[in-house]
């Protein structure tokens, strides 16, 4: 997954999350396109082989279904979060993975600001700037209480 994939699939959610004051970590297989990420208000880190949060688990994990299918560390992260009911999970793109139980599809309605920032970020990575007003996610509710802080693969 690169910045263009992330921006087209979840750029609006990321922008809206940052604008509401949430802390968002972005992990990419190929780090680059810093300007596009800065437009959304985030910086990227290289995707690690494995994630180790210790006791400091994120409130939410948002990841592309393709990356969850191909990267063992991301797959382990999603399975660990689901098993321990530590984080809310959301996947975008593709079909619902078979190991993603009790999920439903939801749409995040982008704020007007997120639409504008996402459009500029997509232009910055050279992607088509066709805009939709929503982003679709397969969501599995795993936590029973507490605030949600959407994070991308952290």
GROMACS .gro file of N, CA and C in nm:
model
  462
    1UNK      N    1   0.084  -0.117   0.000
    1UNK     CA    2   0.000   0.000   0.000
    1UNK      C    3   0.089   0.124   0.000
    2UNK      N    4   0.053   0.218  -0.086
    2UNK     CA    5   0.126   0.344  -0.090
    2UNK      C    6   0.031   0.458  -0.056
    3UNK      N    7   0.084   0.578  -0.061
    3UNK     CA    8   0.004   0.695  -0.021
    3UNK      C    9  -0.121   0.710  -0.107
    4UNK      N   10  -0.109   0.686  -0.237
    4UNK     CA   11  -0.225   0.700  -0.326
    4UNK      C   12  -0.337   0.605  -0.286
    5UNK      N   13  -0.303   0.480  -0.253
    5UNK     CA   14  -0.404   0.383  -0.209
    5UNK      C   15  -0.473   0.431  -0.082
    6UNK      N   16  -0.393   0.477   0.012
    6UNK     CA   17  -0.447   0.521   0.140
    6UNK      C   18  -0.535   0.644   0.124
    7UNK      N   19  -0.491   0.738   0.044
    7UNK     CA   20  -0.568   0.861   0.024
    7UNK      C   21  -0.701   0.832  -0.045
    8UNK      N   22  -0.698   0.750  -0.149
    8UNK     CA   23  -0.822   0.722  -0.222
    8UNK      C   24  -0.920   0.641  -0.138
    9UNK      N   25  -0.871   0.551  -0.053
    9UNK     CA   26  -0.959   0.466   0.026
    9UNK      C   27  -1.005   0.524   0.158
   10UNK      N   28  -0.918   0.599   0.225
   10UNK     CA   29  -0.952   0.646   0.360
   10UNK      C   30  -0.905   0.789   0.388
   11UNK      N   31  -0.867   0.863   0.286
   11UNK     CA   32  -0.816   0.998   0.306
   11UNK      C   33  -0.914   1.091   0.375
   12UNK      N   34  -1.041   1.079   0.342
   12UNK     CA   35  -1.142   1.164   0.406
   12UNK      C   36  -1.158   1.133   0.554
   13UNK      N   37  -1.163   1.004   0.588
   13UNK     CA   38  -1.173   0.963   0.729
   13UNK      C   39  -1.052   1.012   0.807
   14UNK      N   40  -0.934   0.997   0.747
   14UNK     CA   41  -0.812   1.041   0.814
   14UNK      C   42  -0.816   1.192   0.836
   15UNK      N   43  -0.851   1.266   0.734
   15UNK     CA   44  -0.858   1.412   0.746
   15UNK      C   45  -0.959   1.453   0.852
   16UNK      N   46  -1.078   1.395   0.847
   16UNK     CA   47  -1.180   1.429   0.947
   16UNK      C   48  -1.135   1.393   1.087
   17UNK      N   49  -1.065   1.281   1.102
   17UNK     CA   50  -1.017   1.239   1.233
   17UNK      C   51  -0.913   1.337   1.288
   18UNK      N   52  -0.819   1.376   1.203
   18UNK     CA   53  -0.716   1.472   1.244
   18UNK      C   54  -0.781   1.605   1.280
   19UNK      N   55  -0.876   1.650   1.201
   19UNK     CA   56  -0.941   1.779   1.225
   19UNK      C   57  -1.020   1.781   1.355
   20UNK      N   58  -1.063   1.664   1.403
   20UNK     CA   59  -1.135   1.661   1.530
   20UNK      C   60  -1.041   1.643   1.649
   21UNK      N   61  -0.910   1.639   1.621
   21UNK     CA   62  -0.812   1.633   1.729
   21UNK      C   63  -0.763   1.494   1.764
   22UNK      N   64  -0.797   1.395   1.684
   22UNK     CA   65  -0.751   1.259   1.712
   22UNK      C   66  -0.608   1.239   1.663
   23UNK      N   67  -0.537   1.152   1.729
   23UNK     CA   68  -0.400   1.118   1.692
   23UNK      C   69  -0.407   1.005   1.590
   24UNK      N   70  -0.349   1.025   1.472
   24UNK     CA   71  -0.356   0.927   1.364
   24UNK      C   72  -0.216   0.887   1.322
   25UNK      N   73  -0.187   0.758   1.328
   25UNK     CA   74  -0.062   0.703   1.276
   25UNK      C   75  -0.092   0.641   1.140
   26UNK      N   76  -0.003   0.662   1.043
   26UNK     CA   77  -0.017   0.602   0.911
   26UNK      C   78   0.107   0.518   0.885
   27UNK      N   79   0.085   0.393   0.848
   27UNK     CA   80   0.193   0.301   0.812
   27UNK      C   81   0.173   0.261   0.667
   28UNK      N   82   0.279   0.275   0.586
   28UNK     CA   83   0.272   0.242   0.444
   28UNK      C   84   0.384   0.145   0.408
   29UNK      N   85   0.358   0.061   0.309
   29UNK     CA   86   0.464  -0.026   0.259
   29UNK      C   87   0.572   0.057   0.191
   30UNK      N   88   0.530   0.158   0.117
   30UNK     CA   89   0.622   0.247   0.048
   30UNK      C   90   0.597   0.388   0.097
   31UNK      N   91   0.692   0.441   0.174
   31UNK     CA   92   0.676   0.576   0.227
   31UNK      C   93   0.720   0.674   0.119
   32UNK      N   94   0.642   0.775   0.100
   32UNK     CA   95   0.670   0.878   0.000
   32UNK      C   96   0.552   0.971  -0.007
   33UNK      N   97   0.557   1.062  -0.100
   33UNK     CA   98   0.447   1.157  -0.119
   33UNK      C   99   0.414   1.231   0.010
   34UNK      N  100   0.518   1.279   0.077
   34UNK     CA  101   0.499   1.348   0.204
   34UNK      C  102   0.406   1.468   0.192
   35UNK      N  103   0.413   1.538   0.080
   35UNK     CA  104   0.329   1.656   0.064
   35UNK      C  105   0.181   1.617   0.067
   36UNK      N  106   0.145   1.511  -0.001
   36UNK     CA  107   0.006   1.465  -0.003
   36UNK      C  108  -0.041   1.428   0.137
   37UNK      N  109   0.046   1.362   0.213
   37UNK     CA  110   0.010   1.323   0.350
   37UNK      C  111  -0.002   1.445   0.440
   38UNK      N  112   0.087   1.543   0.421
   38UNK     CA  113   0.079   1.666   0.500
   38UNK      C  114  -0.051   1.741   0.473
   39UNK      N  115  -0.101   1.732   0.350
   39UNK     CA  116  -0.229   1.796   0.317
   39UNK      C  117  -0.339   1.739   0.405
   40UNK      N  118  -0.332   1.608   0.434
   40UNK     CA  119  -0.432   1.543   0.520
   40UNK      C  120  -0.401   1.561   0.668
   41UNK      N  121  -0.280   1.611   0.699
   41UNK     CA  122  -0.244   1.636   0.838
   41UNK      C  123  -0.171   1.522   0.906
   42UNK      N  124  -0.110   1.431   0.826
   42UNK     CA  125  -0.040   1.316   0.884
   42UNK      C  126   0.098   1.299   0.822
   43UNK      N  127   0.179   1.218   0.887
   43UNK     CA  128   0.307   1.173   0.835
   43UNK      C  129   0.301   1.021   0.830
   44UNK      N  130   0.383   0.961   0.746
   44UNK     CA  131   0.381   0.815   0.735
   44UNK      C  132   0.508   0.755   0.792
   45UNK      N  133   0.492   0.632   0.838
   45UNK     CA  134   0.604   0.551   0.883
   45UNK      C  135   0.604   0.424   0.798
   46UNK      N  136   0.719   0.360   0.789
   46UNK     CA  137   0.728   0.235   0.716
   46UNK      C  138   0.654   0.126   0.791
   47UNK      N  139   0.577   0.048   0.719
   47UNK     CA  140   0.500  -0.062   0.777
   47UNK      C  141   0.595  -0.164   0.838
   48UNK      N  142   0.584  -0.191   0.968
   48UNK     CA  143   0.673  -0.289   1.031
   48UNK      C  144   0.632  -0.432   0.998
   49UNK      N  145   0.723  -0.525   1.019
   49UNK     CA  146   0.690  -0.666   0.998
   49UNK      C  147   0.585  -0.713   1.097
   50UNK      N  148   0.593  -0.665   1.220
   50UNK     CA  149   0.497  -0.698   1.326
   50UNK      C  150   0.468  -0.572   1.407
   51UNK      N  151   0.351  -0.567   1.466
   51UNK     CA  152   0.311  -0.456   1.553
   51UNK      C  153   0.317  -0.502   1.697
   52UNK      N  154   0.376  -0.419   1.784
   52UNK     CA  155   0.381  -0.450   1.926
   52UNK      C  156   0.343  -0.324   2.004
   53UNK      N  157   0.218  -0.319   2.047
   53UNK     CA  158   0.170  -0.203   2.119
   53UNK      C  159   0.178  -0.220   2.269
   54UNK      N  160   0.210  -0.340   2.315
   54UNK     CA  161   0.210  -0.364   2.458
   54UNK      C  162   0.072  -0.337   2.514
   55UNK      N  163   0.064  -0.256   2.618
   55UNK     CA  164  -0.066  -0.224   2.679
   55UNK      C  165  -0.132  -0.103   2.613
   56UNK      N  166  -0.061  -0.037   2.523
   56UNK     CA  167  -0.110   0.087   2.462
   56UNK      C  168  -0.174   0.062   2.325
   57UNK      N  169  -0.281  -0.016   2.323
   57UNK     CA  170  -0.349  -0.049   2.197
   57UNK      C  171  -0.426   0.071   2.145
   58UNK      N  172  -0.435   0.084   2.011
   58UNK     CA  173  -0.515   0.192   1.954
   58UNK      C  174  -0.664   0.168   1.977
   59UNK      N  175  -0.740   0.274   1.974
   59UNK     CA  176  -0.885   0.261   1.987
   59UNK      C  177  -0.947   0.202   1.862
   60UNK      N  178  -0.886   0.230   1.746
   60UNK     CA  179  -0.939   0.180   1.620
   60UNK      C  180  -0.825   0.149   1.525
   61UNK      N  181  -0.848   0.052   1.439
   61UNK     CA  182  -0.752   0.013   1.336
   61UNK      C  183  -0.828   0.016   1.204
   62UNK      N  184  -0.775   0.093   1.109
   62UNK     CA  185  -0.837   0.105   0.977
   62UNK      C  186  -0.731   0.064   0.876
   63UNK      N  187  -0.761  -0.035   0.793
   63UNK     CA  188  -0.660  -0.090   0.702
   63UNK      C  189  -0.727  -0.135   0.573
   64UNK      N  190  -0.653  -0.133   0.465
   64UNK     CA  191  -0.705  -0.182   0.338
   64UNK      C  192  -0.715  -0.334   0.341
   65UNK      N  193  -0.822  -0.387   0.286
   65UNK     CA  194  -0.843  -0.532   0.283
   65UNK      C  195  -0.731  -0.602   0.208
   66UNK      N  196  -0.678  -0.539   0.104
   66UNK     CA  197  -0.570  -0.601   0.027
   66UNK      C  198  -0.445  -0.617   0.113
   67UNK      N  199  -0.412  -0.517   0.192
   67UNK     CA  200  -0.294  -0.527   0.279
   67UNK      C  201  -0.316  -0.630   0.388
   68UNK      N  202  -0.436  -0.636   0.442
   68UNK     CA  203  -0.467  -0.737   0.544
   68UNK      C  204  -0.451  -0.877   0.486
   69UNK      N  205  -0.483  -0.895   0.359
   69UNK     CA  206  -0.472  -1.026   0.296
   69UNK      C  207  -0.328  -1.063   0.265
   70UNK      N  208  -0.243  -0.967   0.235
   70UNK     CA  209  -0.108  -0.999   0.188
   70UNK      C  210   0.003  -0.981   0.290
   71UNK      N  211  -0.020  -0.911   0.399
   71UNK     CA  212   0.086  -0.880   0.495
   71UNK      C  213   0.058  -0.952   0.627
   72UNK      N  214   0.143  -1.045   0.662
   72UNK     CA  215   0.122  -1.127   0.782
   72UNK      C  216   0.116  -1.043   0.909
   73UNK      N  217   0.198  -0.940   0.920
   73UNK     CA  218   0.196  -0.856   1.039
   73UNK      C  219   0.064  -0.783   1.056
   74UNK      N  220   0.008  -0.733   0.946
   74UNK     CA  221  -0.122  -0.665   0.952
   74UNK      C  222  -0.232  -0.766   0.983
   75UNK      N  223  -0.223  -0.883   0.920
   75UNK     CA  224  -0.321  -0.989   0.947
   75UNK      C  225  -0.320  -1.027   1.095
   76UNK      N  226  -0.200  -1.042   1.153
   76UNK     CA  227  -0.188  -1.073   1.296
   76UNK      C  228  -0.245  -0.961   1.382
   77UNK      N  229  -0.219  -0.836   1.343
   77UNK     CA  230  -0.272  -0.721   1.417
   77UNK      C  231  -0.424  -0.725   1.420
   78UNK      N  232  -0.486  -0.747   1.305
   78UNK     CA  233  -0.632  -0.751   1.296
   78UNK      C  234  -0.686  -0.867   1.377
   79UNK      N  235  -0.624  -0.984   1.365
   79UNK     CA  236  -0.672  -1.101   1.441
   79UNK      C  237  -0.655  -1.081   1.591
   80UNK      N  238  -0.541  -1.027   1.634
   80UNK     CA  239  -0.519  -1.002   1.777
   80UNK      C  240  -0.620  -0.901   1.832
   81UNK      N  241  -0.644  -0.796   1.756
   81UNK     CA  242  -0.741  -0.695   1.800
   81UNK      C  243  -0.881  -0.754   1.810
   82UNK      N  244  -0.918  -0.836   1.713
   82UNK     CA  245  -1.051  -0.898   1.715
   82UNK      C  246  -1.064  -0.998   1.829
   83UNK      N  247  -0.961  -1.078   1.847
   83UNK     CA  248  -0.964  -1.181   1.951
   83UNK      C  249  -0.971  -1.119   2.091
   84UNK      N  250  -0.893  -1.016   2.114
   84UNK     CA  251  -0.887  -0.953   2.247
   84UNK      C  252  -0.991  -0.843   2.263
   85UNK      N  253  -1.065  -0.813   2.158
   85UNK     CA  254  -1.165  -0.706   2.159
   85UNK      C  255  -1.104  -0.575   2.210
   86UNK      N  256  -0.985  -0.547   2.161
   86UNK     CA  257  -0.913  -0.428   2.207
   86UNK      C  258  -0.944  -0.303   2.125
   87UNK      N  259  -0.971  -0.321   1.998
   87UNK     CA  260  -0.986  -0.207   1.908
   87UNK      C  261  -1.104  -0.228   1.815
   88UNK      N  262  -1.161  -0.118   1.770
   88UNK     CA  263  -1.260  -0.128   1.665
   88UNK      C  264  -1.185  -0.146   1.534
   89UNK      N  265  -1.239  -0.227   1.446
   89UNK     CA  266  -1.172  -0.261   1.321
   89UNK      C  267  -1.254  -0.212   1.203
   90UNK      N  268  -1.184  -0.160   1.103
   90UNK     CA  269  -1.249  -0.119   0.978
   90UNK      C  270  -1.155  -0.148   0.863
   91UNK      N  271  -1.209  -0.208   0.758
   91UNK     CA  272  -1.133  -0.238   0.638
   91UNK      C  273  -1.200  -0.172   0.520
   92UNK      N  274  -1.118  -0.123   0.426
   92UNK     CA  275  -1.175  -0.067   0.304
   92UNK      C  276  -1.123  -0.145   0.185
   93UNK      N  277  -1.200  -0.143   0.078
   93UNK     CA  278  -1.163  -0.207  -0.047
   93UNK      C  279  -1.192  -0.356  -0.045
   94UNK      N  280  -1.222  -0.408  -0.161
   94UNK     CA  281  -1.245  -0.551  -0.173
   94UNK      C  282  -1.372  -0.597  -0.102
   95UNK      N  283  -1.375  -0.725  -0.078
   95UNK     CA  284  -1.490  -0.784  -0.008
   95UNK      C  285  -1.452  -0.810   0.136
   96UNK      N  286  -1.553  -0.835   0.217
   96UNK     CA  287  -1.529  -0.861   0.359
   96UNK      C  288  -1.445  -0.988   0.373
   97UNK      N  289  -1.332  -0.980   0.442
   97UNK     CA  290  -1.250  -1.099   0.465
   97UNK      C  291  -1.327  -1.202   0.548
   98UNK      N  292  -1.303  -1.329   0.522
   98UNK     CA  293  -1.375  -1.434   0.593
   98UNK      C  294  -1.339  -1.437   0.741
   99UNK      N  295  -1.221  -1.390   0.778
   99UNK     CA  296  -1.182  -1.390   0.919
   99UNK      C  297  -1.224  -1.262   0.991
  100UNK      N  298  -1.309  -1.184   0.929
  100UNK     CA  299  -1.355  -1.057   0.985
  100UNK      C  300  -1.500  -1.075   1.025
  101UNK      N  301  -1.520  -1.130   1.143
  101UNK     CA  302  -1.652  -1.169   1.189
  101UNK      C  303  -1.741  -1.050   1.223
  102UNK      N  304  -1.871  -1.075   1.218
  102UNK     CA  305  -1.974  -0.980   1.263
  102UNK      C  306  -1.953  -0.841   1.207
  103UNK      N  307  -1.923  -0.834   1.079
  103UNK     CA  308  -1.900  -0.702   1.022
  103UNK      C  309  -2.021  -0.655   0.943
  104UNK      N  310  -2.025  -0.528   0.925
  104UNK     CA  311  -2.127  -0.465   0.843
  104UNK      C  312  -2.058  -0.358   0.760
  105UNK      N  313  -2.117  -0.319   0.650
  105UNK     CA  314  -2.057  -0.213   0.570
  105UNK      C  315  -2.118  -0.080   0.611
  106UNK      N  316  -2.032   0.017   0.634
  106UNK     CA  317  -2.078   0.152   0.667
  106UNK      C  318  -2.013   0.250   0.571
  107UNK      N  319  -2.068   0.368   0.567
  107UNK     CA  320  -2.010   0.475   0.487
  107UNK      C  321  -1.978   0.593   0.578
  108UNK      N  322  -1.856   0.642   0.564
  108UNK     CA  323  -1.816   0.763   0.635
  108UNK      C  324  -1.845   0.880   0.541
  109UNK      N  325  -1.930   0.971   0.584
  109UNK     CA  326  -1.962   1.090   0.504
  109UNK      C  327  -1.853   1.193   0.528
  110UNK      N  328  -1.783   1.231   0.422
  110UNK     CA  329  -1.674   1.326   0.432
  110UNK      C  330  -1.727   1.467   0.456
  111UNK      N  331  -1.663   1.537   0.548
  111UNK     CA  332  -1.695   1.678   0.567
  111UNK      C  333  -1.654   1.754   0.441
  112UNK      N  334  -1.705   1.874   0.427
  112UNK     CA  335  -1.668   1.957   0.313
  112UNK      C  336  -1.517   1.981   0.311
  113UNK      N  337  -1.460   2.003   0.428
  113UNK     CA  338  -1.315   2.024   0.437
  113UNK      C  339  -1.240   1.898   0.395
  114UNK      N  340  -1.284   1.782   0.442
  114UNK     CA  341  -1.217   1.656   0.406
  114UNK      C  342  -1.224   1.632   0.256
  115UNK      N  343  -1.336   1.667   0.195
  115UNK     CA  344  -1.347   1.652   0.049
  115UNK      C  345  -1.242   1.738  -0.021
  116UNK      N  346  -1.227   1.861   0.024
  116UNK     CA  347  -1.131   1.952  -0.038
  116UNK      C  348  -0.988   1.905  -0.016
  117UNK      N  349  -0.954   1.869   0.109
  117UNK     CA  350  -0.818   1.824   0.138
  117UNK      C  351  -0.787   1.693   0.066
  118UNK      N  352  -0.883   1.602   0.061
  118UNK     CA  353  -0.862   1.475  -0.009
  118UNK      C  354  -0.839   1.500  -0.158
  119UNK      N  355  -0.917   1.588  -0.218
  119UNK     CA  356  -0.901   1.621  -0.360
  119UNK      C  357  -0.760   1.674  -0.386
  120UNK      N  358  -0.711   1.764  -0.302
  120UNK     CA  359  -0.576   1.819  -0.320
  120UNK      C  360  -0.469   1.713  -0.295
  121UNK      N  361  -0.490   1.626  -0.198
  121UNK     CA  362  -0.394   1.519  -0.171
  121UNK      C  363  -0.388   1.421  -0.288
  122UNK      N  364  -0.502   1.390  -0.347
  122UNK     CA  365  -0.504   1.300  -0.462
  122UNK      C  366  -0.431   1.362  -0.580
  123UNK      N  367  -0.449   1.492  -0.601
  123UNK     CA  368  -0.375   1.560  -0.708
  123UNK      C  369  -0.226   1.557  -0.680
  124UNK      N  370  -0.187   1.571  -0.554
  124UNK     CA  371  -0.045   1.572  -0.517
  124UNK      C  372   0.023   1.439  -0.546
  125UNK      N  373  -0.051   1.328  -0.543
  125UNK     CA  374   0.009   1.197  -0.575
  125UNK      C  375  -0.015   1.159  -0.720
  126UNK      N  376  -0.078   1.248  -0.796
  126UNK     CA  377  -0.102   1.221  -0.937
  126UNK      C  378  -0.217   1.125  -0.963
  127UNK      N  379  -0.304   1.108  -0.865
  127UNK     CA  380  -0.419   1.018  -0.882
  127UNK      C  381  -0.537   1.095  -0.939
  128UNK      N  382  -0.628   1.022  -1.001
  128UNK     CA  383  -0.749   1.085  -1.052
  128UNK      C  384  -0.822   1.150  -0.936
  129UNK      N  385  -0.873   1.267  -0.959
  129UNK     CA  386  -0.935   1.341  -0.848
  129UNK      C  387  -1.087   1.328  -0.846
  130UNK      N  388  -1.140   1.217  -0.901
  130UNK     CA  389  -1.283   1.193  -0.891
  130UNK      C  390  -1.318   1.181  -0.743
  131UNK      N  391  -1.420   1.255  -0.704
  131UNK     CA  392  -1.454   1.257  -0.562
  131UNK      C  393  -1.590   1.195  -0.537
  132UNK      N  394  -1.595   1.122  -0.428
  132UNK     CA  395  -1.722   1.076  -0.376
  132UNK      C  396  -1.741   1.146  -0.242
  133UNK      N  397  -1.861   1.151  -0.197
  133UNK     CA  398  -1.889   1.219  -0.071
  133UNK      C  399  -1.881   1.125   0.048
  134UNK      N  400  -1.860   0.995   0.020
  134UNK     CA  401  -1.850   0.896   0.127
  134UNK      C  402  -1.735   0.801   0.099
  135UNK      N  403  -1.688   0.734   0.203
  135UNK     CA  404  -1.591   0.626   0.192
  135UNK      C  405  -1.652   0.505   0.261
  136UNK      N  406  -1.644   0.388   0.197
  136UNK     CA  407  -1.707   0.267   0.250
  136UNK      C  408  -1.606   0.182   0.325
  137UNK      N  409  -1.652   0.124   0.435
  137UNK     CA  410  -1.568   0.039   0.519
  137UNK      C  411  -1.648  -0.081   0.567
  138UNK      N  412  -1.579  -0.195   0.579
  138UNK     CA  413  -1.635  -0.311   0.650
  138UNK      C  414  -1.594  -0.290   0.795
  139UNK      N  415  -1.691  -0.283   0.884
  139UNK     CA  416  -1.662  -0.251   1.024
  139UNK      C  417  -1.705  -0.367   1.111
  140UNK      N  418  -1.615  -0.407   1.201
  140UNK     CA  419  -1.646  -0.506   1.303
  140UNK      C  420  -1.637  -0.440   1.438
  141UNK      N  421  -1.745  -0.435   1.512
  141UNK     CA  422  -1.744  -0.369   1.643
  141UNK      C  423  -1.690  -0.467   1.745
  142UNK      N  424  -1.575  -0.439   1.801
  142UNK     CA  425  -1.511  -0.530   1.894
  142UNK      C  426  -1.503  -0.478   2.036
  143UNK      N  427  -1.509  -0.347   2.053
  143UNK     CA  428  -1.497  -0.291   2.187
  143UNK      C  429  -1.636  -0.266   2.242
  144UNK      N  430  -1.647  -0.271   2.371
  144UNK     CA  431  -1.779  -0.253   2.431
  144UNK      C  432  -1.800  -0.113   2.486
  145UNK      N  433  -1.695  -0.038   2.511
  145UNK     CA  434  -1.712   0.097   2.565
  145UNK      C  435  -1.589   0.179   2.534
  146UNK      N  436  -1.601   0.308   2.555
  146UNK     CA  437  -1.486   0.397   2.540
  146UNK      C  438  -1.492   0.476   2.411
  147UNK      N  439  -1.417   0.584   2.404
  147UNK     CA  440  -1.416   0.668   2.285
  147UNK      C  441  -1.341   0.600   2.171
  148UNK      N  442  -1.371   0.641   2.052
  148UNK     CA  443  -1.305   0.586   1.934
  148UNK      C  444  -1.208   0.689   1.880
  149UNK      N  445  -1.085   0.647   1.856
  149UNK     CA  446  -0.984   0.732   1.795
  149UNK      C  447  -0.935   0.663   1.669
  150UNK      N  448  -0.994   0.692   1.550
  150UNK     CA  449  -0.955   0.621   1.429
  150UNK      C  450  -0.807   0.638   1.398
  151UNK      N  451  -0.741   0.529   1.378
  151UNK     CA  452  -0.600   0.527   1.342
  151UNK      C  453  -0.582   0.434   1.225
  152UNK      N  454  -0.488   0.461   1.140
  152UNK     CA  455  -0.461   0.375   1.027
  152UNK      C  456  -0.350   0.279   1.063
  153UNK      N  457  -0.385   0.156   1.083
  153UNK     CA  458  -0.289   0.050   1.113
  153UNK      C  459  -0.200   0.083   1.232
  154UNK      N  460  -0.251   0.152   1.327
  154UNK     CA  461  -0.183   0.168   1.456
  154UNK      C  462  -0.285   0.163   1.565
   0.00000   0.00000   0.00000
